[in-house]
Tab-separated table of C-alpha atoms in Angstrom:
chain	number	residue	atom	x	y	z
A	8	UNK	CA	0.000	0.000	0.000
A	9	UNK	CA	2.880	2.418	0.728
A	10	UNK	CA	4.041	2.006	-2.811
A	11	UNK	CA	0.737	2.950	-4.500
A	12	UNK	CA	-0.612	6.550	-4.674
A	13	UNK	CA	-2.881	7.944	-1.482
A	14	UNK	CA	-5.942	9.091	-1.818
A	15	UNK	CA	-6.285	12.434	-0.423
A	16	UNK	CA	-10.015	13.486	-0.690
A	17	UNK	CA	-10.174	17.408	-0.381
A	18	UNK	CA	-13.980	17.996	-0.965
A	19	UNK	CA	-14.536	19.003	2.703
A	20	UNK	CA	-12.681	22.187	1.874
A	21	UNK	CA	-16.039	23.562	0.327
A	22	UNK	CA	-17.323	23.033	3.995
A	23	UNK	CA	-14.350	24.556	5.564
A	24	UNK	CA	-15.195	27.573	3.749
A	25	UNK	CA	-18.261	28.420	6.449
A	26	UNK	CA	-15.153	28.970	8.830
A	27	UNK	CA	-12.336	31.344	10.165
A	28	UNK	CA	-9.740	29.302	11.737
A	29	UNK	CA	-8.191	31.601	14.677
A	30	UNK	CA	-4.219	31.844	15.148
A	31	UNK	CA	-2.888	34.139	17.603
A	32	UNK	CA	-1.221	36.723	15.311
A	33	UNK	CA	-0.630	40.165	17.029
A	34	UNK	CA	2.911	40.430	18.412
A	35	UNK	CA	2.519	41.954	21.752
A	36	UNK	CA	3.244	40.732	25.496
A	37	UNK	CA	1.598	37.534	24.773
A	38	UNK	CA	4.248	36.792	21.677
A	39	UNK	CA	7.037	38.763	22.783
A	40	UNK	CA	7.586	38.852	26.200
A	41	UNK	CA	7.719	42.326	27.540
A	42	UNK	CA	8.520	43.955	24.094
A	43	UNK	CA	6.303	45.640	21.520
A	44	UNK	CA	6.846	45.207	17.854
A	45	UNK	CA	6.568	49.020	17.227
A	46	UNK	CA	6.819	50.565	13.667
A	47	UNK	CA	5.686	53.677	11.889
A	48	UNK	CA	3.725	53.302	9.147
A	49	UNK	CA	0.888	51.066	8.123
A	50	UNK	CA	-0.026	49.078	10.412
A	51	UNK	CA	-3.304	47.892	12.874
A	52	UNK	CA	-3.702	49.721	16.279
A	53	UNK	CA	-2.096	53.175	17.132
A	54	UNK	CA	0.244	53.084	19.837
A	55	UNK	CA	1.833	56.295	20.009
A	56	UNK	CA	4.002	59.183	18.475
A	57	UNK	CA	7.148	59.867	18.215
A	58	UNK	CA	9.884	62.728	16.541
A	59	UNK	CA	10.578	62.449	12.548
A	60	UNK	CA	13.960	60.996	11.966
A	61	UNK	CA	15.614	61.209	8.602
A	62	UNK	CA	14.665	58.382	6.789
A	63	UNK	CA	11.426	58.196	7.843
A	64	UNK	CA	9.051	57.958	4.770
A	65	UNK	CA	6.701	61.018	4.450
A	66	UNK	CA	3.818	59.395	4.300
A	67	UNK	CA	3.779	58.200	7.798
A	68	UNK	CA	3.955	61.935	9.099
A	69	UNK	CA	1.158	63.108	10.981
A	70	UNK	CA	0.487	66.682	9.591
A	71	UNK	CA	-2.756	67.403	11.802
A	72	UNK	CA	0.148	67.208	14.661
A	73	UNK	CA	2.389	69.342	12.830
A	74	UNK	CA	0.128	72.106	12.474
A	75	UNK	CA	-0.852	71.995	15.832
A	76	UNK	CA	3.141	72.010	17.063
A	77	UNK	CA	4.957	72.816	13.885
A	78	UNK	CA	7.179	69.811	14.926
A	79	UNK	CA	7.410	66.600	12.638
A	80	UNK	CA	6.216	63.300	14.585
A	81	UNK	CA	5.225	59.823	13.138
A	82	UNK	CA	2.721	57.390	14.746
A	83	UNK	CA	3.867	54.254	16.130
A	84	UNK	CA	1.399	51.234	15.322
A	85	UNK	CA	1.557	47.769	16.993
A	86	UNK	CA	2.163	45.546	14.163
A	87	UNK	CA	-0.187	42.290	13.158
A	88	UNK	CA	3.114	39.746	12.175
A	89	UNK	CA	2.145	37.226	9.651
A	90	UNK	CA	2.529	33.474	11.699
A	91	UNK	CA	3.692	30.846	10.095
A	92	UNK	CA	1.855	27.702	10.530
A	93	UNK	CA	4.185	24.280	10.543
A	94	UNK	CA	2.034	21.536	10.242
A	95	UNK	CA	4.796	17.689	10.617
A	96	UNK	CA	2.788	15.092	9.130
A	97	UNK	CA	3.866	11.214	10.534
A	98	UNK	CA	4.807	9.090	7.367
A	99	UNK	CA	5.992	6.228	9.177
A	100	UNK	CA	5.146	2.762	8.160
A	101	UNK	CA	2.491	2.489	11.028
A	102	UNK	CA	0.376	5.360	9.338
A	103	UNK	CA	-0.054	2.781	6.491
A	104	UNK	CA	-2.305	0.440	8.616
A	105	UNK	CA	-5.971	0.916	7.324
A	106	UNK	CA	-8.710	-1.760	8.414
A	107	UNK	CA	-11.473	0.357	5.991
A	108	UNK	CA	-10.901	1.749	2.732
A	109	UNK	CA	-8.781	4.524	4.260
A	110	UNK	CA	-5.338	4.156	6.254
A	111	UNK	CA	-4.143	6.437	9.312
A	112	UNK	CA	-2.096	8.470	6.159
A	113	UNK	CA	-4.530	9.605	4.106
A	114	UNK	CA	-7.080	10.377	7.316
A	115	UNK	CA	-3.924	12.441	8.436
A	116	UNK	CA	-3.129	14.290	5.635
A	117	UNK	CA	-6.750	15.084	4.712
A	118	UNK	CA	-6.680	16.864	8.282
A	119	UNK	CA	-3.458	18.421	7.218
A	120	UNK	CA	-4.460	19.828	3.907
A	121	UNK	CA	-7.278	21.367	5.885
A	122	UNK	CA	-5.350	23.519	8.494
A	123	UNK	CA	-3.167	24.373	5.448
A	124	UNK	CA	-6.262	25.433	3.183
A	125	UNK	CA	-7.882	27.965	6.146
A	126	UNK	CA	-4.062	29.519	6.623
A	127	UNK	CA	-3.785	29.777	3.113
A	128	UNK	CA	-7.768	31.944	2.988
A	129	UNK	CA	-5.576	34.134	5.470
A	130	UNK	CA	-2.844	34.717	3.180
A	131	UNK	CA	-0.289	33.375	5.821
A	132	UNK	CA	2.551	31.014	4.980
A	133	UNK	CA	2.784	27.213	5.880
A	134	UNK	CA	4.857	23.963	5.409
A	135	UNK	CA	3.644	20.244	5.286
A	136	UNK	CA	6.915	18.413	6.690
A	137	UNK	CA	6.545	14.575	6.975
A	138	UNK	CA	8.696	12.744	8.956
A	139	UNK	CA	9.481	9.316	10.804
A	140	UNK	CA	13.089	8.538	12.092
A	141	UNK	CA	14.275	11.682	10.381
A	142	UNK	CA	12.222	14.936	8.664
A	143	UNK	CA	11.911	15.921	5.117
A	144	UNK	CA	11.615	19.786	5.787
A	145	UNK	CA	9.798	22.001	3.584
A	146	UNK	CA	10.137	25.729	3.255
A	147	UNK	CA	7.240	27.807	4.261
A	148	UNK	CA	5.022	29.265	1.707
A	149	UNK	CA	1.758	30.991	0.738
A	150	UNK	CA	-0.847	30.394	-1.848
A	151	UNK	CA	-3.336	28.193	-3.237
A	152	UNK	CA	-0.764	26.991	-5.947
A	153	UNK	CA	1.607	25.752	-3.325
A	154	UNK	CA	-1.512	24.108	-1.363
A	155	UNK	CA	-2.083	22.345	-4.665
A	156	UNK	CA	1.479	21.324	-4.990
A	157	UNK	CA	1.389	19.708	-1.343
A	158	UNK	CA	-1.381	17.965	-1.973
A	159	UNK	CA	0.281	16.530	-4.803
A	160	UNK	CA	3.383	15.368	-3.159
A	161	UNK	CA	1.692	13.809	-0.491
A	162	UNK	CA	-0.406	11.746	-2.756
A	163	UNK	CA	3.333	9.980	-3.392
A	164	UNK	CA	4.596	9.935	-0.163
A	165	UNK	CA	6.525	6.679	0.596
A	166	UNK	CA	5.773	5.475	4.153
A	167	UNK	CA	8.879	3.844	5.730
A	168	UNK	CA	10.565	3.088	9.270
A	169	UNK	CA	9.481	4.158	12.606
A	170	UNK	CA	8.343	7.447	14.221
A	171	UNK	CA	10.870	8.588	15.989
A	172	UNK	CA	9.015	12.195	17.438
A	173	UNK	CA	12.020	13.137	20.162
A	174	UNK	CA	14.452	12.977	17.290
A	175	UNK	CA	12.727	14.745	14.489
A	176	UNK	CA	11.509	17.720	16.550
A	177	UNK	CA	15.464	18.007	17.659
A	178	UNK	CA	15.943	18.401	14.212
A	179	UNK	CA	12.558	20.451	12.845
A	180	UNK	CA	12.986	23.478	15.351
A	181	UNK	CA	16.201	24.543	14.557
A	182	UNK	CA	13.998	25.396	11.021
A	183	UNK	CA	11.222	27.559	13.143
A	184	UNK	CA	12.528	31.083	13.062
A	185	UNK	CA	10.080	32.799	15.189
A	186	UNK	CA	6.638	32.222	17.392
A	187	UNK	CA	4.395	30.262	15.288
A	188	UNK	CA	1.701	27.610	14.961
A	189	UNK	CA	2.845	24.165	15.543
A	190	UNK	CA	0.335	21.510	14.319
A	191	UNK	CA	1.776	17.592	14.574
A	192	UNK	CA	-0.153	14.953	13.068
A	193	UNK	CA	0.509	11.347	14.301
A	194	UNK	CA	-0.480	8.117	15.660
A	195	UNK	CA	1.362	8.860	18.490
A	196	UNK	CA	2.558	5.231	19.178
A	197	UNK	CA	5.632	6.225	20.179
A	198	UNK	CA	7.765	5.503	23.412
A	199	UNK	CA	5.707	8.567	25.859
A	200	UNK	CA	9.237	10.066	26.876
A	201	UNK	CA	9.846	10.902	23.490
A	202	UNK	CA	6.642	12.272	23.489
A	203	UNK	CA	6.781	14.493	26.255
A	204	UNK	CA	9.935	16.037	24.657
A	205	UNK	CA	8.899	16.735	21.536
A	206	UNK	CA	5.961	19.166	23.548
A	207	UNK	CA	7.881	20.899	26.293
A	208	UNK	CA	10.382	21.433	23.146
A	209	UNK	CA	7.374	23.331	21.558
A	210	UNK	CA	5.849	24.814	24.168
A	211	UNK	CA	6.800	28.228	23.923
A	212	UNK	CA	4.805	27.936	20.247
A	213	UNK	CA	1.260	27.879	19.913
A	214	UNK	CA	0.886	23.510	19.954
A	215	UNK	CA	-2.065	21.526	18.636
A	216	UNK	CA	-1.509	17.520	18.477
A	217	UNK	CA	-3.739	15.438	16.458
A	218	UNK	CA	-3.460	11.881	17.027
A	219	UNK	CA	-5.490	9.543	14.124
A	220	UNK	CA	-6.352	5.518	14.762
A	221	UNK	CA	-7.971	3.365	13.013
A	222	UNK	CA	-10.993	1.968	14.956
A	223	UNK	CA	-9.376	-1.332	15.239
A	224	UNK	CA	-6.410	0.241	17.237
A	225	UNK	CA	-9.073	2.353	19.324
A	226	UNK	CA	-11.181	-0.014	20.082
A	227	UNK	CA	-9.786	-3.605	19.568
A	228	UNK	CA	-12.065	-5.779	17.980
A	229	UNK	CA	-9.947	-8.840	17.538
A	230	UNK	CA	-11.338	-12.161	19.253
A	231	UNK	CA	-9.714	-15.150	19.518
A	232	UNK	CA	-6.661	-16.753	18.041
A	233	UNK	CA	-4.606	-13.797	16.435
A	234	UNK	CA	-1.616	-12.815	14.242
A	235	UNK	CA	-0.441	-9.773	15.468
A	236	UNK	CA	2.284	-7.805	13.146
A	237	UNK	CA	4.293	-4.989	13.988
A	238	UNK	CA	3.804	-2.977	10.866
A	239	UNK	CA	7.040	-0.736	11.323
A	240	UNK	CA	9.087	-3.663	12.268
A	241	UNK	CA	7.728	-6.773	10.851
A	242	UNK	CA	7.666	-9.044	14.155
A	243	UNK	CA	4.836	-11.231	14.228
A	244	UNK	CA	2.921	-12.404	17.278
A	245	UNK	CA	0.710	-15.305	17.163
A	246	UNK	CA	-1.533	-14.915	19.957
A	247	UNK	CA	-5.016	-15.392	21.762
A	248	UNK	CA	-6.898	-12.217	22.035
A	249	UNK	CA	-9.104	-12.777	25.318
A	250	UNK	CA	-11.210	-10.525	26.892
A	251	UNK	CA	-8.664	-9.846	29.242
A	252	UNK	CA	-6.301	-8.791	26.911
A	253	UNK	CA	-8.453	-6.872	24.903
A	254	UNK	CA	-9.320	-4.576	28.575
A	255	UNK	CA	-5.137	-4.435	29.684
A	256	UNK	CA	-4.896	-3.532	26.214
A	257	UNK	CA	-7.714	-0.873	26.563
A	258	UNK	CA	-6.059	0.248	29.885
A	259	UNK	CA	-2.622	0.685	28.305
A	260	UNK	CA	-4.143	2.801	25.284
A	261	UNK	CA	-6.332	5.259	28.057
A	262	UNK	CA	-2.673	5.303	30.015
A	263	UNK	CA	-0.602	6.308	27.399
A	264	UNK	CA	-2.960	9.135	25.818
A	265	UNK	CA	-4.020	10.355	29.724
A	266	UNK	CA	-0.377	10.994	29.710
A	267	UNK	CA	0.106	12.948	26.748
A	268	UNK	CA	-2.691	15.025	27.801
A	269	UNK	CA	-1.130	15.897	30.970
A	270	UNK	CA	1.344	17.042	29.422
A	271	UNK	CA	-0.089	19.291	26.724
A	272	UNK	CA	-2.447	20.190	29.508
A	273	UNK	CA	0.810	21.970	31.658
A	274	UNK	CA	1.811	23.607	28.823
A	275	UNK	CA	-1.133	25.147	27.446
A	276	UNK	CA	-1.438	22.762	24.672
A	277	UNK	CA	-4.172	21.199	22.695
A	278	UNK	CA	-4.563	17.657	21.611
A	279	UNK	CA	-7.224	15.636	20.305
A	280	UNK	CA	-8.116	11.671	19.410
A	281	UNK	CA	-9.768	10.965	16.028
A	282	UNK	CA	-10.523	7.431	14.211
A	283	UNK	CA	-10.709	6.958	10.379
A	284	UNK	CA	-14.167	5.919	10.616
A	285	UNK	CA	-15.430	9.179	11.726
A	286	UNK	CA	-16.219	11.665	8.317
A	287	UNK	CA	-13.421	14.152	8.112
A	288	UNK	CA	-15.078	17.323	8.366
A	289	UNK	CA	-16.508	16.501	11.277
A	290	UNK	CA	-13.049	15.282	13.003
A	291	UNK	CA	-11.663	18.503	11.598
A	292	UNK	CA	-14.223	20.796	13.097
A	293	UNK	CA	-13.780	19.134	16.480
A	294	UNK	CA	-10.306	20.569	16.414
A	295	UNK	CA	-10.746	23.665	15.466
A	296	UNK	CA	-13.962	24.372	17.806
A	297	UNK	CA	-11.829	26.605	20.641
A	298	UNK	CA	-10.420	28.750	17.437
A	299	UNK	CA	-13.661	29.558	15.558
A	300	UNK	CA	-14.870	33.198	15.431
């Protein structure tokens, strides 16, 4: 399956289209610490005045003040910055398991296509990076032609090895040049340690984890005797799923995603749990609920 081209439906975006997805944009104490991003000129919200300087461009002068002191003085605005959305996409082999006619990868990028179509309505800039023991980073971008051109590389994605989260943030935020958007897409079956890393090495960004399942993996439905396979490593376990099992298993799953909600929880992050059988849009507008205006 990882061979052949994924199906990326992107018909939802029609829906999407009823909504304003909400990024925290203005650089002030909440971006910045205790500095202002002042500049004359165009900009949002007034802040103040101060002396021309040579240099200055004209057009920023305020000649009401002028003829009221016959001194020069440009206003000061607090600027709106532009934030970058990066949106890391897993492409590990496990993201290939699909018990329907859709696997974890496609669910995933479907969801990923959609933050990057309501940034895009905003004219802001985003990258699609996939990654599983290492990252294939892509530079940030605006437009609907470079949307397009995502879309189309993802379709051909091959998904290989394991998901190695600690590792590849290591590596992705030495790319991240300022406060932005950080949206990670995953299964999240990863060792929690690594986990935790990856979002106290983010937390200073705005943070929104996604983690997609297949029902099966949610939920296990397997009764019986069973042939387990590790689809990132190829072990096989030939086993007998009891009803025990299937509740430790159950109790492991709740465990391990309680923990990674702690987590995001302490540092003011989001995440959410989706399957592949629920329809897209509505997954999608379950994560983007606390953002809509």
């Amino acid at each position: 399956m990882s061979d052949k081209k994924h199906t990326i439906d992107v018909d939802f975006f029609r829906q999407l289209d009823r909504f304003t997805f909400m990024v925290k944009k203005r650089m002030s104490s909440t971006y910045a610490g205790n500095r202002r991003s002042l500049h004359s000129g165009k900009g949002l919200d007034t802040v103040g005045y101060r002396e021309y300087n040579r240099g200055d461009e004209l057009k920023s002068v305020d000649w009401k003040a002028y003829a009221r002191s016959e001194k020069l003085y440009v206003r000061q605005f607090e600027e709106e910055k532009s934030l970058t959305t990066h949106i890391l996409l897993d492409a590990s082999k496990s993201m290939d398991y699909g018990s329907g006619d859709i696997s974890k990868f496609e669910y995933a990028t479907m969801l990923a296509a959609g933050f990057a179509y309501l940034v895009t309505r905003d004219n802001d800039k985003f990258a699609i990076s996939t990654f599983s023991q290492d990252v294939d980073i892509t530079k940030p971008r605006r437009g609907k032609r470079y949307l397009l051109q995502m879309i189309d590389r993802l379709e051909n994605v091959h998904l290989e090895g394991r998901t190695a989260i600690d590792q590849v943030t290591s590596q992705y935020v030495k790319a991240i040049s300022s406060r932005s958007l950080i949206i990670i897409i995953s299964d999240f079956l990863d060792d929690p340690a690594s986990i935790e890393s990856a979002i106290y090495r983010f937390a200073d960004h705005d943070l929104i984890l996604i983690q997609v399942l297949d029902r099966t993996e949610s939920m296990l439905t397997l009764h019986g005797h069973s042939k387990l396979v590790d689809v990132e490593t190829g072990v096989k376990l030939d086993t007998y799923v009891s009803e025990d099992f299937k509740s430790e298993y159950q109790k492991k799953l709740t465990e391990h995603i309680s923990r990674i909600t702690a987590v995001c929880d302490r540092v003011g992050a989001e995440f959410y749990t989706v399957t592949t059988d629920v329809p897209v849009f509505d997954a999608f507008l379950n994560t983007i609920s606390r953002r809509m205006w």
